[in-house]
Coordinates of C-alpha atoms and ligand atoms in Angstrom, one line a residue:
X18 CA 9.7 -21.6 4.1
X19 CA 10.4 -19.5 7.2
X20 CA 10.4 -15.9 6.0
X21 CA 11.1 -14.6 9.5
X22 CA 14.8 -15.2 10.1
X23 CA 15.9 -13.2 13.2
X24 CA 18.2 -10.3 12.8
X25 CA 20.9 -12.1 14.9
X26 CA 20.6 -15.2 12.7
X27 CA 20.9 -13.0 9.5
X28 CA 24.0 -11.3 10.9
X29 CA 25.5 -14.7 11.6
X30 CA 24.7 -15.9 8.1
X31 CA 26.0 -12.7 6.4
X32 CA 29.2 -13.0 8.4
X33 CA 30.0 -16.4 7.0
X34 CA 30.4 -14.8 3.5
X35 CA 33.6 -13.2 2.3
X36 CA 32.2 -9.6 2.4
X37 CA 34.5 -6.6 2.1
X38 CA 34.2 -4.5 5.2
X39 CA 32.3 -4.5 8.5
X40 CA 28.5 -5.2 8.3
X41 CA 26.6 -2.1 9.1
X42 CA 23.0 -3.1 8.3
X43 CA 20.8 -5.8 6.9
X44 CA 17.3 -4.9 5.6
X45 CA 14.6 -6.6 3.5
X46 CA 14.8 -5.6 -0.1
X47 CA 13.0 -5.9 -3.5
X48 CA 9.7 -7.2 -4.7
X49 CA 10.4 -10.9 -5.5
X50 CA 7.7 -13.4 -4.8
X51 CA 9.9 -16.4 -4.3
X52 CA 13.2 -15.9 -2.4
X53 CA 13.7 -13.7 0.7
X54 CA 16.0 -10.9 -0.3
X55 CA 18.0 -8.6 1.9
X56 CA 20.3 -5.7 1.3
X57 CA 23.5 -6.0 3.3
X58 CA 25.6 -2.8 3.7
X59 CA 29.1 -2.9 5.0
X60 CA 31.3 0.2 5.5
X61 CA 32.8 -0.5 2.1
X62 CA 30.3 -2.2 -0.2
X63 CA 26.7 -3.4 -0.7
X64 CA 25.4 -6.9 -1.3
X65 CA 22.3 -8.9 -1.9
X66 CA 21.8 -11.7 0.6
X67 CA 19.1 -14.2 -0.4
X68 CA 17.4 -17.0 1.5
X69 CA 16.7 -19.3 -1.3
X70 CA 13.3 -20.9 -1.5
X71 CA 14.1 -24.6 -1.1
X72 CA 10.5 -25.6 -1.3
X73 CA 10.2 -24.1 -4.8
X74 CA 13.8 -25.1 -5.8
X75 CA 14.5 -28.3 -3.8
X76 CA 17.8 -29.1 -5.5
X77 CA 20.0 -26.3 -4.3
X78 CA 23.3 -27.7 -5.7
X79 CA 21.9 -28.0 -9.2
X80 CA 20.3 -24.6 -9.0
X81 CA 23.5 -23.0 -8.0
X82 CA 25.5 -24.9 -10.6
X83 CA 23.1 -23.5 -13.3
X84 CA 23.7 -20.0 -12.0
X85 CA 27.5 -20.4 -12.0
X86 CA 27.5 -21.8 -15.5
X87 CA 25.2 -19.2 -17.0
X88 CA 26.8 -16.2 -15.3
X89 CA 30.3 -17.4 -16.3
X90 CA 29.1 -17.8 -19.9
X91 CA 27.6 -14.3 -19.9
X92 CA 30.7 -12.8 -18.3
X93 CA 32.8 -14.5 -20.9
X94 CA 30.7 -12.7 -23.6
X95 CA 31.2 -9.3 -21.9
X96 CA 27.7 -9.2 -20.6
X97 CA 27.2 -7.7 -17.1
X98 CA 25.5 -10.3 -14.9
X99 CA 25.0 -11.5 -11.3
X100 CA 28.2 -12.2 -9.4
X101 CA 28.2 -14.6 -6.5
X102 CA 30.3 -13.8 -3.4
X103 CA 31.7 -17.1 -1.9
X104 CA 31.5 -18.0 1.7
X105 CA 34.7 -17.5 3.8
X106 CA 35.5 -21.2 3.2
X107 CA 35.1 -21.0 -0.5
X108 CA 31.6 -22.3 -1.2
X109 CA 29.1 -20.5 -3.4
X110 CA 26.2 -20.9 -1.0
X111 CA 25.6 -21.8 2.6
X112 CA 23.2 -24.2 4.3
X113 CA 22.3 -23.5 7.9
X114 CA 19.5 -24.4 10.3
X115 CA 17.8 -21.2 9.1
X116 CA 17.9 -22.2 5.4
X117 CA 20.0 -22.0 2.3
X118 CA 21.6 -18.7 1.5
X119 CA 23.7 -17.0 -1.2
X120 CA 25.2 -13.6 -1.7
X121 CA 25.5 -11.5 -4.8
X122 CA 27.4 -8.3 -5.3
X123 CA 24.9 -5.4 -5.4
X124 CA 24.7 -4.1 -9.0
X125 CA 25.0 -0.4 -8.3
X126 CA 23.4 2.6 -10.0
X127 CA 20.5 0.5 -11.4
X128 CA 16.8 0.4 -10.8
X129 CA 13.9 -1.8 -11.9
X130 CA 10.3 -1.1 -12.8
X131 CA 7.1 -2.8 -11.7
X132 CA 5.2 -0.7 -14.2
X133 CA 6.1 1.3 -17.3
X134 CA 4.0 3.6 -19.4
X135 CA 6.7 4.7 -21.8
X136 CA 6.9 2.3 -24.7
X137 CA 10.5 3.3 -25.3
X138 CA 11.5 1.8 -22.0
X139 CA 9.6 -1.4 -22.6
X140 CA 11.2 -1.7 -26.0
X141 CA 14.6 -1.7 -24.3
X142 CA 13.4 -4.4 -22.0
X143 CA 12.3 -6.5 -25.0
X144 CA 15.7 -5.9 -26.6
X145 CA 17.5 -7.0 -23.4
X146 CA 15.5 -10.2 -23.0
X147 CA 15.9 -10.9 -26.7
X148 CA 19.7 -10.3 -26.5
X149 CA 19.9 -12.6 -23.5
X150 CA 18.2 -15.4 -25.4
X151 CA 20.3 -14.8 -28.5
X152 CA 23.5 -15.0 -26.5
X153 CA 22.5 -18.2 -24.8
X154 CA 21.8 -19.8 -28.2
X155 CA 25.5 -20.8 -28.0
X156 CA 25.2 -22.2 -24.5
X157 CA 25.1 -26.0 -24.3
X158 CA 21.6 -26.6 -22.9
X159 CA 22.5 -30.2 -21.9
X160 CA 24.6 -28.7 -19.1
X161 CA 21.6 -27.2 -17.4
X162 CA 19.5 -28.9 -14.8
X163 CA 15.7 -28.4 -15.0
X164 CA 15.3 -26.5 -11.7
X165 CA 11.5 -26.7 -11.7
X166 CA 9.9 -29.5 -13.8
X167 CA 7.0 -28.5 -16.1
X168 CA 7.5 -24.8 -15.4
X169 CA 5.6 -23.4 -18.4
X170 CA 3.8 -26.6 -19.3
X171 CA 0.4 -24.9 -19.2
X172 CA -1.8 -28.1 -19.4
X173 CA 0.3 -29.4 -16.4
X174 CA -0.3 -26.1 -14.6
X175 CA -4.0 -26.5 -15.3
X176 CA -4.0 -30.0 -13.8
X177 CA -2.3 -28.6 -10.7
X178 CA -5.0 -25.9 -10.6
X179 CA -7.8 -28.5 -10.7
X180 CA -6.1 -30.4 -7.9
X181 CA -6.1 -27.2 -5.8
X182 CA -9.8 -26.6 -6.6
X183 CA -10.7 -30.2 -5.6
X184 CA -8.6 -30.1 -2.4
X185 CA -9.8 -26.6 -1.3
X186 CA -8.3 -26.9 2.2
X187 CA -9.6 -23.5 3.4
X188 CA -13.0 -23.7 1.8
X189 CA -12.2 -20.7 -0.4
X190 CA -13.4 -22.3 -3.7
X191 CA -17.1 -21.4 -3.0
X192 CA -16.2 -17.7 -3.1
X193 CA -14.4 -17.9 -6.4
X194 CA -16.7 -20.0 -8.6
X195 CA -16.7 -17.4 -11.5
X196 CA -12.9 -17.2 -11.4
X197 CA -12.6 -21.0 -11.5
X198 CA -15.1 -21.2 -14.4
X199 CA -13.0 -18.6 -16.3
X200 CA -9.9 -20.8 -16.3
X201 CA -12.0 -23.9 -17.1
X202 CA -13.5 -22.1 -20.1
X203 CA -10.0 -21.7 -21.6
X204 CA -9.0 -25.3 -21.0
X205 CA -9.1 -26.1 -24.7
X206 CA -6.3 -23.5 -25.4
X207 CA -3.7 -24.5 -22.9
X208 CA -1.8 -27.1 -25.0
X209 CA -0.9 -24.9 -28.0
X210 CA 2.8 -24.2 -27.1
X211 CA 3.5 -27.7 -25.7
X212 CA 2.0 -29.2 -28.8
X213 CA 4.2 -27.0 -31.0
X214 CA 7.3 -28.0 -29.0
X215 CA 6.3 -31.7 -29.3
X216 CA 5.8 -31.5 -33.1
X217 CA 9.1 -29.6 -33.6
X218 CA 7.6 -26.5 -35.2
X219 CA 8.8 -24.6 -32.1
X220 CA 12.4 -25.4 -31.0
X221 CA 13.7 -25.8 -27.5
X222 CA 16.1 -23.0 -26.6
X223 CA 17.8 -21.9 -23.5
X224 CA 15.3 -19.4 -22.0
X225 CA 15.0 -17.3 -18.8
X226 CA 11.4 -18.3 -18.1
X227 CA 10.7 -15.5 -15.6
X228 CA 11.0 -12.4 -17.7
X229 CA 9.1 -9.9 -15.7
X230 CA 10.2 -6.4 -15.9
X231 CA 11.5 -6.2 -12.4
X232 CA 14.0 -8.9 -13.3
X233 CA 15.9 -6.4 -15.4
X234 CA 18.2 -3.8 -13.8
X235 CA 18.3 -0.6 -15.8
X236 CA 21.1 1.9 -15.5
X237 CA 19.9 4.9 -13.5
X238 CA 22.0 7.3 -15.6
X239 CA 21.5 6.2 -19.2
X240 CA 18.2 4.2 -18.7
X241 CA 19.7 1.3 -20.7
X242 CA 19.3 -2.3 -19.4
X243 CA 22.4 -3.4 -17.6
X244 CA 21.8 -6.9 -16.2
X245 CA 19.1 -9.5 -16.3
X246 CA 18.7 -11.1 -12.9
X247 CA 16.7 -13.8 -11.2
X248 CA 18.5 -16.6 -13.1
X249 CA 16.9 -19.4 -11.0
X250 CA 14.7 -20.6 -13.8
X251 CA 17.1 -20.4 -16.7
X252 CA 16.6 -23.8 -18.4
X253 CA 15.5 -25.3 -21.7
X254 CA 12.3 -23.7 -22.8
X255 CA 10.5 -21.8 -25.6
X256 CA 11.1 -18.3 -26.8
X257 CA 7.3 -18.0 -26.4
X258 CA 7.5 -18.4 -22.7
X259 CA 9.9 -15.5 -22.3
X260 CA 8.0 -13.3 -24.7
X261 CA 4.6 -14.1 -23.2
X262 CA 5.6 -13.7 -19.6
X263 CA 7.1 -10.2 -20.3
X264 CA 3.9 -9.1 -22.0
X265 CA 1.8 -10.5 -19.2
X266 CA 3.6 -8.4 -16.7
X267 CA 4.7 -5.3 -18.6
X268 CA 2.1 -4.6 -21.3
X269 CA -0.4 -3.7 -18.6
X270 CA -1.5 -0.2 -17.5
X271 CA -1.6 -1.4 -13.9
X272 CA 0.5 -3.3 -11.4
X273 CA 0.3 -7.1 -11.2
X274 CA -1.5 -6.6 -7.8
X275 CA -3.6 -3.6 -8.6
X276 CA -6.9 -3.8 -6.7
X277 CA -8.7 -1.3 -8.9
X278 CA -9.3 -3.2 -12.1
X279 CA -10.4 0.0 -13.9
X280 CA -6.7 0.8 -13.9
X281 CA -5.6 -2.5 -15.4
X282 CA -5.7 -2.8 -19.2
X283 CA -3.8 -4.6 -21.9
X284 CA -1.8 -2.0 -23.8
X285 CA -1.3 -2.7 -27.5
X286 CA 1.3 0.1 -27.8
X287 CA 3.4 -1.5 -25.0
X288 CA 3.0 -4.9 -26.7
X289 CA 4.2 -3.5 -30.0
X290 CA 7.2 -1.8 -28.4
X291 CA 8.3 -4.9 -26.6
X292 CA 7.8 -7.0 -29.7
X293 CA 9.9 -4.6 -31.8
X294 CA 12.7 -4.7 -29.2
X295 CA 12.6 -8.5 -28.7
X296 CA 12.3 -9.4 -32.4
X297 CA 15.0 -7.0 -33.3
X298 CA 17.3 -9.4 -31.4
X299 CA 15.8 -12.8 -32.1
X300 CA 13.4 -12.3 -35.0
X301 CA 15.9 -13.5 -37.5
X302 CA 16.1 -16.9 -35.8
X303 CA 12.4 -17.3 -35.1
X304 CA 10.5 -20.0 -37.0
X305 CA 7.2 -19.1 -38.7
X306 CA 5.3 -21.0 -36.0
X307 CA 7.1 -19.1 -33.2
X308 CA 6.1 -15.8 -34.9
X309 CA 2.6 -17.0 -35.3
X310 CA 2.3 -18.1 -31.7
X311 CA 3.7 -14.9 -30.1
X312 CA 0.3 -13.3 -29.5
X313 CA -1.2 -16.6 -28.2
X314 CA 1.8 -16.9 -25.9
X315 CA 1.1 -13.6 -24.3
X316 CA -2.4 -14.7 -23.5
X317 CA -1.4 -18.2 -22.4
X318 CA 1.4 -17.0 -20.1
X319 CA -1.2 -14.6 -18.6
X320 CA -3.8 -17.4 -18.1
X321 CA -1.1 -19.7 -16.7
X322 CA 0.1 -17.1 -14.1
X323 CA -3.5 -16.3 -13.3
X324 CA -4.4 -19.9 -12.5
X325 CA -1.2 -20.2 -10.5
X326 CA -2.2 -17.2 -8.4
X327 CA -5.8 -18.5 -8.0
X328 CA -4.5 -22.0 -7.2
X329 CA -2.2 -20.7 -4.6
X330 CA -5.0 -18.7 -3.1
X331 CA -7.1 -21.9 -2.8
X332 CA -4.1 -23.8 -1.4
X333 CA -3.7 -21.2 1.4
X334 CA -0.9 -19.0 -0.1
X335 CA 1.9 -21.5 0.2
X336 CA 3.9 -20.6 -2.9
X337 CA 4.0 -16.9 -3.7
X338 CA 4.9 -14.4 -1.0
X339 CA 1.7 -12.4 0.0
X340 CA 1.2 -9.3 2.1
X341 CA -2.5 -9.8 2.9
X342 CA -5.0 -12.7 2.8
X343 CA -6.6 -11.8 -0.6
X344 CA -3.3 -10.9 -2.3
X345 CA -3.1 -13.9 -4.6
X346 CA -6.8 -13.4 -5.5
X347 CA -6.2 -9.8 -6.4
X348 CA -3.3 -10.9 -8.6
X349 CA -5.5 -13.6 -10.3
X350 CA -8.1 -10.9 -11.1
X351 CA -5.5 -8.7 -12.9
X352 CA -4.3 -11.6 -15.0
X353 CA -7.9 -12.6 -15.9
X354 CA -8.7 -9.1 -17.0
X355 CA -5.5 -8.9 -19.1
X356 CA -6.1 -12.3 -20.6
X357 CA -9.6 -11.3 -21.6
X358 CA -8.5 -8.1 -23.3
X359 CA -5.6 -9.9 -25.0
X360 CA -8.2 -12.3 -26.5
X361 CA -10.2 -9.4 -27.8
X362 CA -7.1 -7.8 -29.4
X363 CA -5.6 -11.0 -30.9
X364 CA -6.0 -9.8 -34.5
X365 CA -4.2 -6.5 -33.8
X366 CA -1.4 -8.3 -32.1
X367 CA -1.0 -10.6 -35.1
X368 CA -0.9 -7.7 -37.5
X369 CA 1.7 -5.9 -35.3
X370 CA 4.0 -8.9 -35.4
X371 CA 3.6 -9.2 -39.2
X372 CA 4.4 -5.6 -39.8
X373 CA 7.4 -5.7 -37.5
X374 CA 8.8 -8.7 -39.4
X375 CA 8.0 -7.1 -42.8
X376 CA 9.8 -3.9 -41.6
X377 CA 13.0 -5.9 -40.6
X378 CA 15.0 -7.8 -43.2
X379 CA 13.9 -11.1 -41.6
X380 CA 16.2 -12.6 -44.2
X381 CA 17.8 -15.4 -42.2
X382 CA 14.7 -17.0 -40.8
X383 CA 15.2 -20.6 -39.8
X384 CA 11.9 -22.1 -41.0
Ligands
ADP18 P1 12.8 -13.4 -6.5 O1 13.2 -14.8 -7.1 O2 12.2 -13.6 -5.2 O3 12.1 -12.6 -7.5 P2 15.2 -11.8 -7.2 O4 16.4 -12.6 -7.4 O5 14.4 -11.4 -8.4 O6 14.2 -12.7 -6.2 O7 15.6 -10.6 -6.3 C1 14.6 -9.7 -5.8 C2 14.9 -8.3 -6.0 O8 16.2 -7.9 -5.5 C3 15.0 -7.9 -7.5 O9 13.8 -7.6 -8.1 C4 16.0 -6.7 -7.5 O10 15.3 -5.5 -7.2 C5 16.9 -7.0 -6.3 N1 18.2 -7.7 -6.7 C6 18.5 -9.0 -6.8 N2 19.8 -9.2 -7.1 C7 20.3 -8.0 -7.2 C8 21.7 -7.5 -7.4 N3 22.7 -8.3 -7.6 N4 21.9 -6.2 -7.4 C9 20.9 -5.3 -7.2 N5 19.6 -5.7 -6.9 C10 19.3 -7.0 -6.9
GN1_19 C1 7.6 -15.4 -9.5 O1 10.6 -14.9 -8.6 P1 9.7 -13.9 -9.2 O2 9.0 -13.0 -8.2 O3 10.5 -13.0 -10.2 C2 7.5 -16.8 -10.2 C3 7.1 -16.5 -11.7 C4 5.8 -15.8 -11.8 C5 5.9 -14.5 -11.0 C6 4.6 -13.7 -10.9 C7 10.1 -19.4 -9.7 O4 8.6 -14.7 -10.0 O5 7.0 -17.8 -12.3 O6 5.5 -15.5 -13.1 O7 6.3 -14.7 -9.6 N1 8.8 -17.5 -10.1 C8 8.8 -18.8 -9.8 O8 4.9 -12.4 -10.6 O9 7.8 -19.5 -9.6
MG20 MG1 12.5 -11.7 -9.3

């Protein structure tokens, strides 16, 4: 995807949308790895303009239909959510020679975190993602298109990873033999969630699937979560994907791309806080197998993301946005360290989940 749309082209694109006021500025915005995001300021309002990543999400009409359906559903349930701004001719996205674009109203007076050290903040994130999933339990999953096939199918991700290792177009594999061996050593673990989905002990639910902390906007005044964003991957999935991916990103003492690994550790207090918030919303509907797999899911989602970063490094940085040549490798290293430490603290994670569930009434469990 071309990430270098010229300022003139951006202005032409923004001008095709029904914005309120005269466009004053357009500037790059945010920390997403997939879409190209801009802040558009007019003399009356602010907007988010996104060039959608049509390589990652090839079926734009289905993607946008999912977002329309999910945001309409959330709004109908009084939940603040993304709001699309149509084009001047009434479409909810725009296709031009420069790519596919959409505009959201800017959700004002909010901020997002790439790192938290205060467990109370992370507990609120857990409650927000839990509430998101609980609300969507009433949403008819059959309406949703699968925007990326096999998104959290970890064995499938591992097969893709092995393909990238074998192809090695830039000759990078020789320099990362230990990293490749690390993901190979865990190959026997990868099927645990998919097997549980297949045998029915873990149900399919409507899930967000990309629950990193910076996909929640928090109110700058109250500190409470306001809206969950980045709805591109909302589709049928497992509660374990959402829980695990949040822990992968947020229960770390370092940034996802921290180069100094001495700063990157799995934090059990952050894990416990998130689990408490999340299970406070969805614990009652969780099956015994889901509860049992929550710690494993944290480690699996971390391994999965790590092998995606390393696979992209080998493939030549074609998927995730990178700012320097080793960026994906740096990200893979943080995920490896976190996955290793999660493995060491598996018993503590299990006992934390047990005590959270004993502390709650847990009376209406569906197992
Ligand atoms: P990506 O898929 O690339 O991660 P996101 O949809 O998450 O893209 O958007 C990137 C960033 O832009 C978010 O992390 C957030 O900071 C900001 N953002 C996106 N939508 C909005 C919005 N409606 N209001 C305010 N900020 C937003
Ligand atoms: C991407 O879109 P963004 O930046 O929120 C990726 C996630 C990864 C994440 C790693 C569609 O998320 O799956 O976990 O990067 N999204 C997609 O930071 O692949
Ligand atoms: Mg995002």
